[in-house]
């Protein structure tokens, strides 16, 4: 008994298809360690730089580690850290935006000044500098990217709330004697959420590029942790003789970003059919 | 729209007008690529002298021949008059790049300047006083100094014009003079027509700095550089058996090794050091991971030297033995396989640097291998580890040094094994070793010197104070047409007047 | 208009102060001790006494705000301190590198404009035709490629295999082409899609229908009205892209060894050369803020109807 979607609604079908693909990637990332045929960090010096084979579907790298296992397990690192990041900036940014605009006054001014200041730095510039000062490591990379990316949500949430505040149902809710947290959670958030969720969905791909980009520059994960950007950087010195060192992690990054972007687009179309000018992709 | 078409046209012209990279002009400009970068040309600054000699900018009074024996170079003759007195007669007709003649006084100024500024130079040369008379320098050493002539080969003893000298403006006597030098970047040199050894065949020599070995490899393939010694082992295959390239490999005395910080709580434990040394599968590192870029090292000096090989025993590879050694020393494996003693996990940081292309690969391999015997390793790969070394702020650093830059073990034993040695960053200290090194310093008899050199290494080997991995095969890959660019086993060499570029 | 400019400039002051505080503050995140660093650099013994002396010498023992004030005053005089690695003033190093980065970013912007406006227009005019379809697919794929992947591919194909371009960029116009394409690709794809959408929206407006009904030539409508009115979208996009461009240069400069600010900062990070990192951040922020101000002003100049109260959105 499957639920048959309305055939007449291609937007919804697209959304369902891409949701399914997105879930598939999550499943892969989650189950990666169980699907991987070999230990991704175990090196085997007798089998370095091997071409693809049954034992090593993508071949091996310079230390004889299974590239397939590293790509699969790298999904967990790259994708989950991006998701975690989006979760953090979404929650934090939204909270700042909603609370400051609802409370208003000095708090609002202060919060907006802070976002102004953070926004005065180009994202990657600040990220590179902070990561450079903190030193490498995945946790530091996540902290770094979170520090520079939350402001977008604060801005968006704020403008949503300002729009809602004027509406009659809010007045009604206030007059009915609801407490502030109740108003925020019951009345504001549900109504303000959809553009924020769309932004978050589109941000997954951006954060993948951010995490992989920092690792590519040597400011992200440390060896031997498998991570796609770091694997690409590793492969640079070897790809002429062993193209797989670049091809497989590169394809993994490309495909996952594509799926997340398609998912984000379809989610946007489904929630709000009107196209909006968003920030250029990073 | 019109604007768009015009711009597109301009852009496409820019793309295609370049044609081939190689300049067709008649200027012979040899471009040498390297992953190493220097901030100064002044031989008194740290190791900058090596750089300036490599550039054909500076020269020393004596130089090592192909069999690592010191022979006079800027000097016509060097004689040991008494144990503490050396008589150096300069060649006639040598000129500095600014036109000034090389006089005995100029050589004296240069040597006195460097011993005042550089600690290695001071302890290496042991000069007490210099007297000058015409083209003759009479140099008195503080103690009998049998290897004084070897010490004169060290690039820090390069002869510079001291009247005008900055990190970027250096007048030497070499076949090439500085046109432009960018600190921490490229160096551009031009022919010095008044060179005493005859007019150099090349018009220009350009040192191209490129930190990334992958890019360096591609630059050699595309013809942007003509030669390099820093192509990583696994990439050398791209040039092997290709008619357009020549590969010249030499068994260098450069050793890749681990500095153990003996003052560190974990690494200070000899059992841990011994276990790590037993766990290093050097043969695989050298032959497989580095594709023959190194030969297995059991001790400090390469096997072909009389004070090395079988006479100095190192710890052999034995993975099970390594585990047993750790077990016996009280390091018990936990659930995750990482060992711990008294609740403290056996977790260490290994640092290394990127410019020596073999080291980052070695670091990752060692990390993987130590994991197998239950040691958790964090890696810290950076541009330079000098700061950490000098501050003593490390556990293990993978490093590399040329062990016989001067054709004699003296300077390396002095610097590495003496308790006050300039490179003794791991703080190895043994009074007996110090005493023997002092003995070596004054010993003129060659057979006794070898005996002493062997004995000096014993204690450090017993204590596993270092972890020796491999001796480098210095490999110069050049495009066809590059002629007489030497690849000397001492690592101290570079372009000379005979080097040529034949298209 | 003047009053608005004045107000916008006034708003900049707290932002600039914030930039300097953050920039100075991140120095405190670094695990390395500048005093120790200086000692090693001068070849002096590292001990507690020499460290304390050096700290006092460098003013590191003073309170945060005093150090900050000192640093800011120097900054106003154009003094960002000396690089640890080369010993030269940070300003000198930046002055050498900044033009390279700006030309790279400007080149990427130019290329984006030159490519995206005609293609966006084409896709919109031929909506749902084969060109539209091709452009949409291509821009989606191109927009998904991260810069570091594009860069590696380009360098392999054009520099190594075809030998059209140098592997090591020297800062010349010719060696700029691959880095510019790498930097511009994702942005161009984004622009094409946005411009297409903006033009489609514009084409659907009543005045277009009216003009068509009056028999005005389609070309005339397109170039004289529609494209002109879509300029606002393009300016908005430009404003939003500057941050991406400035940040994106780092990865591109590393791949192509382009001698710009990104290369400078990555080398500095590897050498723990913190004054240079600080100089990089402050300069990038200042450029970013200034360009944003200019976009805002030109936006307002082109479209005076925008009310001040709307500019927060």
PDB file of N, CA, C and O in Angstrom, chain B residues 333-358:
ATOM      1  N   UNK B 333      47.748  -2.599  26.776  1.00  0.00           N
ATOM      2  CA  UNK B 333      46.794  -2.169  25.752  1.00  0.00           C
ATOM      3  C   UNK B 333      45.393  -2.011  26.325  1.00  0.00           C
ATOM      4  O   UNK B 333      44.941  -2.837  27.118  1.00  0.00           O
ATOM      5  N   UNK B 334      44.692  -0.954  25.946  1.00  0.00           N
ATOM      6  CA  UNK B 334      43.317  -0.727  26.363  1.00  0.00           C
ATOM      7  C   UNK B 334      42.340  -1.293  25.351  1.00  0.00           C
ATOM      8  O   UNK B 334      42.739  -1.983  24.406  1.00  0.00           O
ATOM      9  N   UNK B 335      41.063  -0.977  25.533  1.00  0.00           N
ATOM     10  CA  UNK B 335      40.028  -1.541  24.676  1.00  0.00           C
ATOM     11  C   UNK B 335      40.191  -1.075  23.223  1.00  0.00           C
ATOM     12  O   UNK B 335      39.948  -1.825  22.284  1.00  0.00           O
ATOM     13  N   UNK B 336      40.644   0.163  23.043  1.00  0.00           N
ATOM     14  CA  UNK B 336      40.799   0.682  21.676  1.00  0.00           C
ATOM     15  C   UNK B 336      42.142   0.312  21.072  1.00  0.00           C
ATOM     16  O   UNK B 336      42.493   0.777  19.998  1.00  0.00           O
ATOM     17  N   UNK B 337      42.916  -0.493  21.796  1.00  0.00           N
ATOM     18  CA  UNK B 337      44.207  -0.918  21.269  1.00  0.00           C
ATOM     19  C   UNK B 337      45.337   0.015  21.652  1.00  0.00           C
ATOM     20  O   UNK B 337      46.509  -0.279  21.413  1.00  0.00           O
ATOM     21  N   UNK B 338      45.016   1.178  22.209  1.00  0.00           N
ATOM     22  CA  UNK B 338      46.045   2.135  22.611  1.00  0.00           C
ATOM     23  C   UNK B 338      46.554   1.755  24.003  1.00  0.00           C
ATOM     24  O   UNK B 338      45.768   1.494  24.908  1.00  0.00           O
ATOM     25  N   UNK B 339      47.842   1.723  24.126  1.00  0.00           N
ATOM     26  CA  UNK B 339      48.424   1.342  25.402  1.00  0.00           C
ATOM     27  C   UNK B 339      48.402   2.499  26.398  1.00  0.00           C
ATOM     28  O   UNK B 339      48.357   3.662  26.014  1.00  0.00           O
ATOM     29  N   UNK B 340      48.453   2.126  27.681  1.00  0.00           N
ATOM     30  CA  UNK B 340      48.487   3.140  28.725  1.00  0.00           C
ATOM     31  C   UNK B 340      49.308   2.609  29.883  1.00  0.00           C
ATOM     32  O   UNK B 340      49.430   1.395  30.078  1.00  0.00           O
ATOM     33  N   UNK B 341      49.916   3.530  30.612  1.00  0.00           N
ATOM     34  CA  UNK B 341      50.664   3.155  31.812  1.00  0.00           C
ATOM     35  C   UNK B 341      50.226   4.091  32.930  1.00  0.00           C
ATOM     36  O   UNK B 341      50.201   5.306  32.731  1.00  0.00           O
ATOM     37  N   UNK B 342      49.878   3.518  34.057  1.00  0.00           N
ATOM     38  CA  UNK B 342      49.389   4.311  35.192  1.00  0.00           C
ATOM     39  C   UNK B 342      48.258   5.241  34.772  1.00  0.00           C
ATOM     40  O   UNK B 342      48.203   6.401  35.182  1.00  0.00           O
ATOM     41  N   UNK B 343      47.389   4.749  33.903  1.00  0.00           N
ATOM     42  CA  UNK B 343      46.237   5.542  33.495  1.00  0.00           C
ATOM     43  C   UNK B 343      46.541   6.600  32.456  1.00  0.00           C
ATOM     44  O   UNK B 343      45.645   7.281  31.973  1.00  0.00           O
ATOM     45  N   UNK B 344      47.827   6.750  32.104  1.00  0.00           N
ATOM     46  CA  UNK B 344      48.152   7.749  31.078  1.00  0.00           C
ATOM     47  C   UNK B 344      48.309   7.078  29.723  1.00  0.00           C
ATOM     48  O   UNK B 344      49.160   6.196  29.566  1.00  0.00           O
ATOM     49  N   UNK B 345      47.514   7.482  28.739  1.00  0.00           N
ATOM     50  CA  UNK B 345      47.603   6.827  27.435  1.00  0.00           C
ATOM     51  C   UNK B 345      48.917   7.153  26.726  1.00  0.00           C
ATOM     52  O   UNK B 345      49.488   8.224  26.921  1.00  0.00           O
ATOM     53  N   UNK B 346      49.358   6.195  25.937  1.00  0.00           N
ATOM     54  CA  UNK B 346      50.593   6.358  25.171  1.00  0.00           C
ATOM     55  C   UNK B 346      50.271   7.126  23.888  1.00  0.00           C
ATOM     56  O   UNK B 346      50.099   6.548  22.819  1.00  0.00           O
ATOM     57  N   UNK B 347      50.149   8.428  24.041  1.00  0.00           N
ATOM     58  CA  UNK B 347      49.731   9.260  22.927  1.00  0.00           C
ATOM     59  C   UNK B 347      50.777  10.347  22.701  1.00  0.00           C
ATOM     60  O   UNK B 347      51.127  11.078  23.623  1.00  0.00           O
ATOM     61  N   UNK B 348      51.303  10.419  21.475  1.00  0.00           N
ATOM     62  CA  UNK B 348      52.379  11.367  21.206  1.00  0.00           C
ATOM     63  C   UNK B 348      52.097  12.163  19.928  1.00  0.00           C
ATOM     64  O   UNK B 348      51.259  11.774  19.126  1.00  0.00           O
ATOM     65  N   UNK B 349      52.792  13.262  19.798  1.00  0.00           N
ATOM     66  CA  UNK B 349      52.675  14.070  18.577  1.00  0.00           C
ATOM     67  C   UNK B 349      53.983  13.988  17.799  1.00  0.00           C
ATOM     68  O   UNK B 349      55.058  14.157  18.366  1.00  0.00           O
ATOM     69  N   UNK B 350      53.857  13.705  16.526  1.00  0.00           N
ATOM     70  CA  UNK B 350      55.030  13.713  15.653  1.00  0.00           C
ATOM     71  C   UNK B 350      54.906  14.916  14.721  1.00  0.00           C
ATOM     72  O   UNK B 350      53.897  15.092  14.061  1.00  0.00           O
ATOM     73  N   UNK B 351      55.925  15.750  14.713  1.00  0.00           N
ATOM     74  CA  UNK B 351      55.904  16.922  13.841  1.00  0.00           C
ATOM     75  C   UNK B 351      56.912  16.733  12.724  1.00  0.00           C
ATOM     76  O   UNK B 351      57.941  16.075  12.912  1.00  0.00           O
ATOM     77  N   UNK B 352      56.614  17.317  11.596  1.00  0.00           N
ATOM     78  CA  UNK B 352      57.608  17.349  10.527  1.00  0.00           C
ATOM     79  C   UNK B 352      57.287  18.501   9.597  1.00  0.00           C
ATOM     80  O   UNK B 352      56.324  19.234   9.829  1.00  0.00           O
ATOM     81  N   UNK B 353      58.105  18.661   8.569  1.00  0.00           N
ATOM     82  CA  UNK B 353      57.934  19.801   7.677  1.00  0.00           C
ATOM     83  C   UNK B 353      57.776  19.339   6.238  1.00  0.00           C
ATOM     84  O   UNK B 353      58.090  18.207   5.900  1.00  0.00           O
ATOM     85  N   UNK B 354      57.297  20.257   5.388  1.00  0.00           N
ATOM     86  CA  UNK B 354      56.867  19.853   4.061  1.00  0.00           C
ATOM     87  C   UNK B 354      57.935  19.974   2.978  1.00  0.00           C
ATOM     88  O   UNK B 354      57.839  19.305   1.964  1.00  0.00           O
ATOM     89  N   UNK B 355      58.943  20.841   3.193  1.00  0.00           N
ATOM     90  CA  UNK B 355      59.834  21.127   2.067  1.00  0.00           C
ATOM     91  C   UNK B 355      60.662  19.913   1.656  1.00  0.00           C
ATOM     92  O   UNK B 355      61.001  19.756   0.496  1.00  0.00           O
ATOM     93  N   UNK B 356      60.996  19.031   2.600  1.00  0.00           N
ATOM     94  CA  UNK B 356      61.698  17.799   2.251  1.00  0.00           C
ATOM     95  C   UNK B 356      60.599  16.795   1.913  1.00  0.00           C
ATOM     96  O   UNK B 356      59.921  16.289   2.802  1.00  0.00           O
ATOM     97  N   UNK B 357      60.400  16.545   0.624  1.00  0.00           N
ATOM     98  CA  UNK B 357      59.165  15.911   0.173  1.00  0.00           C
ATOM     99  C   UNK B 357      58.911  14.518   0.740  1.00  0.00           C
ATOM    100  O   UNK B 357      57.774  14.060   0.809  1.00  0.00           O
ATOM    101  N   UNK B 358      59.974  13.824   1.169  1.00  0.00           N
ATOM    102  CA  UNK B 358      59.785  12.478   1.695  1.00  0.00           C
ATOM    103  C   UNK B 358      59.137  12.485   3.091  1.00  0.00           C
ATOM    104  O   UNK B 358      58.508  11.508   3.493  1.00  0.00           O
TER     105      UNK B 358
END
